[in-house]
Short mmCIF file of C-alpha atoms and ligand atoms in Angstrom, two decimals:
data_model
loop_
_atom_site.label_atom_id
_atom_site.label_comp_id
_atom_site.label_asym_id
_atom_site.label_seq_id
_atom_site.Cartn_x
_atom_site.Cartn_y
_atom_site.Cartn_z
CA MET A 169 69.72 99.95 23.95
CA ASN A 170 69.93 103.41 22.45
CA ALA A 171 68.43 104.16 19.06
CA PRO A 172 71.19 104.97 16.57
CA VAL A 173 70.97 108.33 14.81
CA ALA A 174 70.22 108.08 11.08
CA ARG A 175 73.59 109.02 9.68
CA GLU A 176 74.62 110.40 6.36
CA LYS A 177 77.84 108.87 5.06
CA LEU A 178 80.44 111.41 4.06
CA ALA A 179 83.48 110.95 1.90
CA VAL A 180 86.42 111.02 4.31
CA SER A 181 87.87 114.08 2.57
CA GLU A 182 84.76 116.07 3.45
CA LEU A 183 85.57 116.12 7.14
CA SER A 184 88.45 118.52 7.33
CA VAL A 185 89.43 119.75 10.78
CA PHE A 186 92.47 122.05 10.46
CA ASP A 187 91.09 123.58 7.25
CA HIS A 188 87.55 123.82 8.58
CA PRO A 189 86.16 127.38 8.19
CA GLU A 190 85.23 127.37 11.91
CA PHE A 191 88.56 125.93 13.10
CA LYS A 192 89.88 129.37 14.05
CA ASN A 193 92.90 128.36 16.11
CA HIS A 194 91.33 125.70 18.31
CA GLU A 195 93.86 124.27 20.75
CA GLN A 196 92.41 120.76 20.80
CA VAL A 197 89.62 118.85 19.11
CA ILE A 198 88.97 115.43 20.60
CA PHE A 199 86.84 112.77 18.94
CA GLY A 200 85.61 110.34 21.60
CA HIS A 201 83.94 106.97 21.11
CA ASP A 202 82.66 104.22 23.38
CA ALA A 203 81.59 101.03 21.62
CA ALA A 204 79.60 99.60 24.52
CA SER A 205 77.27 102.58 24.94
CA GLY A 206 77.42 103.91 21.38
CA LEU A 207 78.82 107.27 22.54
CA ARG A 208 80.12 109.50 19.78
CA THR A 209 81.35 112.82 21.07
CA ILE A 210 83.43 115.74 19.87
CA ILE A 211 85.03 117.91 22.53
CA ALA A 212 86.38 121.20 21.20
CA VAL A 213 88.79 123.24 23.32
CA HIS A 214 89.20 126.62 21.69
CA ASP A 215 91.32 128.71 24.02
CA THR A 216 92.71 128.17 27.52
CA ARG A 217 94.75 131.36 27.91
CA LEU A 218 92.39 132.61 30.64
CA GLY A 219 91.96 129.22 32.32
CA PRO A 220 90.37 125.80 31.78
CA ALA A 221 87.85 125.72 28.95
CA LEU A 222 84.30 125.83 30.33
CA GLY A 223 81.30 125.17 28.09
CA GLY A 224 78.25 122.97 28.04
CA CYS A 225 77.61 119.65 26.38
CA ARG A 226 74.94 119.57 23.68
CA MET A 227 73.18 116.37 22.63
CA TRP A 228 71.67 116.57 19.16
CA ALA A 229 70.68 114.21 16.35
CA TYR A 230 73.29 115.62 13.96
CA LYS A 231 72.86 114.25 10.46
CA ASN A 232 76.56 113.62 10.03
CA ASP A 233 79.92 114.12 11.69
CA ALA A 234 80.62 117.32 9.75
CA GLN A 235 77.52 119.00 11.15
CA ALA A 236 78.49 117.96 14.68
CA LEU A 237 82.05 119.23 14.21
CA THR A 238 80.84 122.58 12.86
CA ASP A 239 78.56 123.04 15.86
CA ALA A 240 81.24 122.05 18.37
CA LEU A 241 83.82 124.45 16.85
CA ARG A 242 81.41 127.38 16.54
CA LEU A 243 80.00 126.98 20.06
CA SER A 244 83.40 126.44 21.63
CA ARG A 245 84.86 129.65 20.21
CA GLY A 246 81.70 131.46 21.32
CA MET A 247 82.43 130.34 24.89
CA THR A 248 85.95 131.82 24.72
CA TYR A 249 84.38 135.21 24.00
CA LYS A 250 81.53 134.85 26.50
CA ASN A 251 83.80 133.79 29.37
CA SER A 252 86.36 136.48 28.58
CA LEU A 253 83.80 139.29 28.40
CA ALA A 254 82.14 138.10 31.61
CA GLY A 255 85.49 138.56 33.37
CA LEU A 256 85.81 134.87 34.23
CA ASP A 257 89.22 133.23 34.51
CA LEU A 258 88.08 130.51 32.14
CA GLY A 259 88.67 129.64 28.55
CA GLY A 260 86.22 128.42 25.95
CA GLY A 261 85.22 124.89 25.02
CA LYS A 262 82.17 122.87 24.15
CA ALA A 263 81.21 119.24 23.69
CA VAL A 264 78.63 117.69 21.43
CA ILE A 265 77.22 114.18 21.64
CA ILE A 266 75.81 112.76 18.43
CA ALA A 267 72.49 111.21 19.53
CA ASP A 268 68.83 112.09 19.67
CA PRO A 269 68.21 113.35 23.21
CA ARG A 270 64.63 112.03 23.20
CA THR A 271 65.30 108.51 21.97
CA GLY A 272 69.04 107.86 22.10
CA LYS A 273 70.16 109.01 25.52
CA THR A 274 71.27 106.35 28.01
CA ASP A 275 72.93 106.48 31.40
CA ALA A 276 75.77 104.37 30.01
CA MET A 277 76.37 106.92 27.26
CA LEU A 278 76.40 109.82 29.71
CA ALA A 279 78.79 107.93 31.98
CA ALA A 280 81.08 107.18 29.02
CA PHE A 281 81.04 110.89 28.17
CA GLY A 282 82.04 111.65 31.77
CA ARG A 283 85.06 109.36 31.39
CA GLN A 284 86.06 111.12 28.16
CA VAL A 285 85.92 114.48 29.95
CA ASP A 286 87.91 113.05 32.86
CA ARG A 287 90.72 111.99 30.55
CA LEU A 288 91.29 115.65 29.70
CA ALA A 289 92.25 116.16 33.35
CA GLY A 290 90.60 119.57 33.73
CA THR A 291 91.54 121.17 30.42
CA TYR A 292 87.79 121.08 29.65
CA ILE A 293 84.98 121.52 32.19
CA THR A 294 81.52 120.46 31.07
CA ALA A 295 77.96 121.46 32.01
CA GLU A 296 74.46 121.12 30.59
CA ASP A 297 73.28 122.57 27.29
CA VAL A 298 70.53 121.77 24.78
CA GLY A 299 69.49 118.12 25.17
CA ILE A 300 71.32 117.63 28.47
CA SER A 301 69.59 118.25 31.79
CA SER A 302 70.92 118.84 35.26
CA LYS A 303 69.93 115.23 36.07
CA ASP A 304 71.99 113.97 33.11
CA MET A 305 74.93 116.04 34.34
CA GLU A 306 74.73 114.23 37.68
CA ILE A 307 75.49 110.98 35.84
CA VAL A 308 78.40 112.65 34.02
CA ALA A 309 79.61 114.05 37.36
CA GLY A 310 79.68 110.48 38.73
CA GLU A 311 82.68 109.86 36.43
CA THR A 312 84.57 113.14 36.59
CA ARG A 313 85.13 116.08 38.87
CA TYR A 314 85.17 118.32 35.80
CA ALA A 315 81.37 118.59 35.49
CA ARG A 316 79.29 121.54 36.72
CA GLY A 317 75.67 122.65 36.80
CA THR A 318 74.39 120.12 39.33
CA LYS A 319 73.11 120.79 42.84
CA ALA A 320 76.14 118.93 44.22
CA THR A 321 78.61 121.18 42.37
CA GLY A 322 76.81 124.49 42.81
CA LEU A 323 73.46 126.16 42.33
CA GLY A 324 71.74 123.81 39.87
CA ASP A 325 69.57 125.34 37.13
CA PRO A 326 71.39 128.39 35.69
CA SER A 327 68.24 129.93 34.12
CA PRO A 328 67.29 132.24 37.03
CA TYR A 329 70.80 133.75 36.91
CA THR A 330 70.61 134.14 33.14
CA ALA A 331 67.28 135.93 33.60
CA LEU A 332 68.72 138.19 36.31
CA GLY A 333 71.58 139.18 33.99
CA VAL A 334 69.17 139.88 31.15
CA PHE A 335 67.00 142.01 33.44
CA ILE A 336 70.00 144.06 34.62
CA GLY A 337 71.36 144.31 31.06
CA LEU A 338 67.98 145.36 29.70
CA LYS A 339 67.85 148.15 32.29
CA ALA A 340 71.35 149.28 31.23
CA ALA A 341 70.19 149.38 27.61
CA VAL A 342 67.06 151.36 28.53
CA ALA A 343 69.18 153.79 30.55
CA HIS A 344 71.56 154.31 27.63
CA TYR A 345 68.81 154.80 25.06
CA PHE A 346 66.16 156.70 27.05
CA GLY A 347 68.32 158.37 29.72
CA SER A 348 66.75 156.56 32.72
CA ASP A 349 66.61 152.93 33.75
CA ASP A 350 63.14 153.29 35.29
CA LEU A 351 60.98 150.59 33.72
CA THR A 352 57.66 151.92 35.02
CA GLY A 353 55.25 151.95 32.08
CA ARG A 354 57.91 150.83 29.58
CA ILE A 355 56.60 148.29 27.08
CA VAL A 356 58.70 145.14 26.65
CA ALA A 357 57.89 142.56 23.97
CA ILE A 358 59.13 139.12 25.05
CA GLN A 359 59.61 136.39 22.45
CA GLY A 360 59.68 133.01 24.24
CA LEU A 361 58.50 132.26 27.77
CA GLY A 362 60.69 129.28 28.60
CA HIS A 363 63.09 128.82 31.50
CA VAL A 364 64.62 132.28 31.07
CA GLY A 365 61.74 134.22 29.46
CA MET A 366 59.29 133.46 32.27
CA TYR A 367 61.66 134.58 35.04
CA LEU A 368 62.42 137.70 33.03
CA ALA A 369 58.70 138.42 32.59
CA GLU A 370 58.23 138.22 36.34
CA ASP A 371 61.14 140.58 37.08
CA LEU A 372 59.94 143.08 34.47
CA HIS A 373 56.37 142.94 35.77
CA ASN A 374 57.60 143.56 39.33
CA ALA A 375 59.58 146.56 38.05
CA GLY A 376 56.43 148.12 36.56
CA ALA A 377 56.95 147.28 32.88
CA ARG A 378 54.00 146.48 30.58
CA LEU A 379 54.44 143.17 28.81
CA VAL A 380 53.55 141.89 25.37
CA VAL A 381 54.38 138.20 25.00
CA ALA A 382 54.45 135.36 22.48
CA ASP A 383 55.25 131.68 22.70
CA ILE A 384 54.29 128.68 20.63
CA HIS A 385 53.50 126.89 23.91
CA THR A 386 50.02 128.18 24.86
CA PRO A 387 50.06 127.34 28.61
CA SER A 388 53.13 129.57 29.09
CA VAL A 389 51.36 132.46 27.37
CA GLU A 390 48.26 131.92 29.54
CA ARG A 391 50.41 132.02 32.65
CA ALA A 392 52.06 135.32 31.69
CA VAL A 393 48.67 136.83 30.84
CA SER A 394 47.10 135.81 34.13
CA GLU A 395 50.07 136.36 36.46
CA PHE A 396 51.72 139.41 34.90
CA GLY A 397 48.81 141.06 33.06
CA ALA A 398 50.64 140.53 29.76
CA ARG A 399 49.02 141.03 26.37
CA SER A 400 49.62 138.11 24.02
CA VAL A 401 50.30 138.29 20.29
CA ASP A 402 50.97 135.82 17.49
CA PRO A 403 54.56 134.50 17.68
CA LYS A 404 54.98 135.48 14.02
CA THR A 405 54.48 139.19 14.82
CA ILE A 406 56.04 139.69 18.26
CA HIS A 407 59.13 141.41 16.80
CA THR A 408 56.90 143.98 15.06
CA VAL A 409 55.05 145.09 18.21
CA GLU A 410 55.47 148.79 18.97
CA ALA A 411 57.41 148.65 22.21
CA ASP A 412 60.37 150.21 24.01
CA VAL A 413 62.32 146.94 24.12
CA PHE A 414 62.21 143.71 22.14
CA ALA A 415 63.52 140.78 24.23
CA PRO A 416 64.29 137.67 22.13
CA CYS A 417 64.26 134.70 24.54
CA ALA A 418 63.49 131.83 22.15
CA LEU A 419 65.74 130.56 19.39
CA GLY A 420 68.75 132.01 17.58
CA ALA A 421 68.97 133.89 14.27
CA GLY A 422 65.82 135.91 15.08
CA LEU A 423 67.46 139.12 13.84
CA ASN A 424 67.76 138.69 10.11
CA ASP A 425 66.99 140.30 6.73
CA GLY A 426 63.29 139.58 7.19
CA THR A 427 62.79 140.75 10.78
CA ILE A 428 65.18 143.70 11.20
CA PRO A 429 63.22 146.06 8.90
CA GLU A 430 60.05 145.12 10.80
CA LEU A 431 61.33 145.63 14.35
CA GLY A 432 58.91 147.69 16.42
CA ALA A 433 61.27 148.59 19.29
CA PRO A 434 64.40 150.80 19.32
CA VAL A 435 66.17 148.53 21.83
CA VAL A 436 66.88 144.79 21.52
CA ALA A 437 67.88 143.07 24.77
CA GLY A 438 67.13 139.39 25.36
CA ALA A 439 68.52 136.00 26.35
CA ALA A 440 68.64 134.04 23.10
CA ASN A 441 72.00 132.81 21.85
CA ASN A 442 73.23 133.79 18.37
CA GLN A 443 70.50 136.37 17.80
CA LEU A 444 72.15 137.89 14.72
CA ALA A 445 71.71 135.59 11.72
CA GLU A 446 74.96 137.06 10.34
CA GLU A 447 77.00 138.68 13.07
CA ARG A 448 78.79 141.41 11.20
CA ARG A 449 76.21 142.32 8.57
CA HIS A 450 73.16 142.28 10.84
CA GLY A 451 75.04 144.04 13.65
CA GLU A 452 75.80 146.84 11.19
CA GLU A 453 72.22 146.83 9.92
CA LEU A 454 70.83 147.39 13.42
CA LYS A 455 73.28 150.22 14.01
CA LYS A 456 72.35 151.85 10.70
CA ARG A 457 68.73 151.88 11.79
CA GLY A 458 69.56 153.43 15.16
CA ILE A 459 68.53 150.30 17.07
CA LEU A 460 70.49 149.67 20.27
CA TYR A 461 71.46 146.00 20.42
CA ALA A 462 72.67 144.36 23.66
CA PRO A 463 75.13 141.73 22.35
CA ASP A 464 73.69 138.31 23.16
CA TYR A 465 76.74 136.75 24.74
CA ALA A 466 77.25 139.78 26.98
CA ILE A 467 73.69 139.99 28.30
CA ASN A 468 73.05 136.24 28.66
CA ALA A 469 76.23 135.36 30.61
CA GLY A 470 74.44 135.01 33.97
CA GLY A 471 74.04 131.26 33.55
CA VAL A 472 77.70 130.57 32.83
CA ILE A 473 78.69 132.87 35.69
CA SER A 474 76.53 130.82 38.07
CA ILE A 475 78.08 127.60 36.77
CA ALA A 476 81.62 128.96 36.99
CA LEU A 477 81.58 130.62 40.38
CA ALA A 478 79.12 128.63 42.48
CA GLN A 479 80.60 126.59 45.30
CA PRO A 480 78.42 124.07 47.11
CA GLY A 481 77.10 125.37 50.40
CA THR A 482 78.36 128.97 50.06
CA GLY A 483 75.16 130.67 48.87
CA ASP A 484 74.89 132.78 45.76
CA ALA A 485 76.04 136.27 46.85
CA LYS A 486 79.30 136.13 44.87
CA VAL A 487 77.47 134.86 41.79
CA ARG A 488 74.80 137.56 42.02
CA ASP A 489 77.45 140.33 42.32
CA LYS A 490 79.16 139.12 39.16
CA VAL A 491 75.84 138.75 37.31
CA VAL A 492 74.83 142.28 38.29
CA ALA A 493 78.15 143.51 36.82
CA ILE A 494 76.74 142.57 33.38
CA GLY A 495 75.00 145.96 33.56
CA GLN A 496 78.35 147.80 33.77
CA THR A 497 79.84 145.69 30.99
CA LEU A 498 76.95 146.59 28.71
CA THR A 499 77.09 150.28 29.57
CA HIS A 500 80.80 150.21 28.70
CA ILE A 501 80.02 148.49 25.38
CA PHE A 502 77.28 150.99 24.50
CA GLU A 503 79.46 154.01 25.33
CA ARG A 504 82.49 152.71 23.44
CA ALA A 505 80.34 151.75 20.44
CA ALA A 506 78.87 155.27 20.37
CA ALA A 507 82.30 156.90 20.71
CA LEU A 508 83.88 154.77 17.96
CA ASP A 509 80.77 154.65 15.76
CA LEU A 510 80.85 150.85 15.70
CA PRO A 511 78.20 148.15 16.09
CA THR A 512 77.85 146.98 19.71
CA GLN A 513 78.61 143.37 18.75
CA THR A 514 81.93 144.42 17.23
CA VAL A 515 82.86 146.30 20.40
CA ALA A 516 81.94 143.31 22.60
CA ASP A 517 84.29 141.16 20.49
CA GLN A 518 87.07 143.76 20.81
CA ILE A 519 86.80 143.86 24.61
CA ALA A 520 86.82 140.06 24.84
CA GLU A 521 89.86 139.89 22.55
CA GLU A 522 91.74 142.58 24.51
CA ARG A 523 91.39 140.56 27.73
CA LEU A 524 92.56 137.41 25.94
CA ALA A 525 95.57 139.20 24.51
CA LEU A 526 96.63 140.29 28.02
CA ALA A 527 96.32 136.79 29.46
CA THR A 528 99.50 134.94 30.25
CA ARG A 529 99.51 131.21 30.09
P1 LIG B 83 63.57 127.11 26.70
O1 LIG B 83 63.62 126.02 25.70
O2 LIG B 83 63.18 126.80 28.11
O3 LIG B 83 62.57 128.27 26.21
C1 LIG B 83 62.43 128.67 24.89
C2 LIG B 83 60.97 129.08 24.72
O4 LIG B 83 60.81 129.64 23.42
C3 LIG B 83 59.99 127.91 24.85
O5 LIG B 83 58.95 128.23 25.73
C4 LIG B 83 59.48 127.74 23.40
O6 LIG B 83 58.14 127.25 23.34
C5 LIG B 83 59.59 129.15 22.89
N1 LIG B 83 59.64 129.26 21.43
C6 LIG B 83 60.22 128.45 20.52
N2 LIG B 83 60.04 128.92 19.28
C7 LIG B 83 59.34 130.06 19.40
C8 LIG B 83 58.86 131.03 18.49
N3 LIG B 83 59.04 130.89 17.18
N4 LIG B 83 58.20 132.10 18.95
C9 LIG B 83 57.98 132.26 20.29
N5 LIG B 83 58.41 131.36 21.21
C10 LIG B 83 59.08 130.29 20.77
O7 LIG B 83 64.99 127.82 26.64
P2 LIG B 83 65.64 128.79 27.72
O8 LIG B 83 66.53 128.00 28.61
O9 LIG B 83 64.61 129.67 28.31
O10 LIG B 83 66.59 129.64 26.78
C11 LIG B 83 66.07 130.66 25.92
C12 LIG B 83 67.18 131.20 25.04
O11 LIG B 83 68.20 131.74 25.86
C13 LIG B 83 67.86 130.14 24.16
O12 LIG B 83 68.27 130.76 22.95
C14 LIG B 83 69.07 129.76 24.97
O13 LIG B 83 70.12 129.27 24.14
C15 LIG B 83 69.44 131.09 25.59
N6 LIG B 83 70.20 130.96 26.83
C16 LIG B 83 69.70 130.28 27.88
C17 LIG B 83 70.43 130.18 29.06
C18 LIG B 83 69.88 129.45 30.26
O14 LIG B 83 70.44 129.61 31.35
N7 LIG B 83 68.80 128.69 30.14
C19 LIG B 83 71.71 130.77 29.14
C20 LIG B 83 72.20 131.49 28.04
C21 LIG B 83 71.44 131.57 26.88
#
């Protein structure tokens, strides 16, 4: 039996959907429930102008339904922009399951989620996200053909493709800022050596870069020090290290009022989602300081590209080509931002919106 999440009761009037500040023209918001397994899920479909809405499923011990709804809406709209900018013929959506992934996850709940996704008949395609593994997705995929990110549906773990895209995007940023994409001797400060950060460290090391690393998980730091000759620093100071590039590959909101004035590198290019604590204000702040920022959802799209384009048994050549194109997308963003004197994040949004506006249903 799954452990129920400690829930805060809300007054019914507190859970507005159409008037929610993050609603932003969502096409569908589905609240799904399964009494037998205890599944509580919200599936948000933001925009299907480019194609079916693709976005992962997050399992989290949300304190209340309002918090879960906010996350689903915000993440789902983010996928519309990410998929559009990556040139995929897919719209944006996201699902959340209200449960603690460590104590509340059951096979029955995952299967019930799969049936909820199946009822949408392909309007929404799911995959793994925080709290949901590739193994969990296999259970979901047992109930619906609209699940991706498993070995049976494609290439499995998307992290190596995310890391490849970040590596290519980081080189594009270095080329734009320094005039050459040669990484020999360039210093890169990596924050977070998880699934993506470790692959990135390896690629950068092989390309001749010098690494400074930080992670709260000591064995990962030890590995990067011994295998890639990295220098390790306190996680609290990694953003201040004097380097050519700062690569945030841990959690979101790392670029904020506290850290931006302390940044030690003129280029920020990393995998983390939602790096800017406040998109508009902190994007402008980085620009004002002459720091070149590779917009997070442009540089970290390799994973979603692998999930979207992989076909079982066909290899990964097509996926790799599209991931490598992230470099051109970023160069285009940097050049247009310079020409228009705009923050790079604003330009990324413009390009994504232009493609959406051209889409016919
Ligand atoms: P992960 O959980 O495997 O790795 C995150 C790492 O950051 C862990 O090693 C953790 O110990 C470390 N960390 C946490 N707090 C830290 C801190 N304060 N300072 C330094 N290190 C810290 O996650 P991941 O899959 O490697 O993803 C990294 C980031 O990239 C996340 O923001 C994720 O949303 C984003 N992202 C990942 C993918 C993917 O394919 N995995 C795709 C797109 C975006």
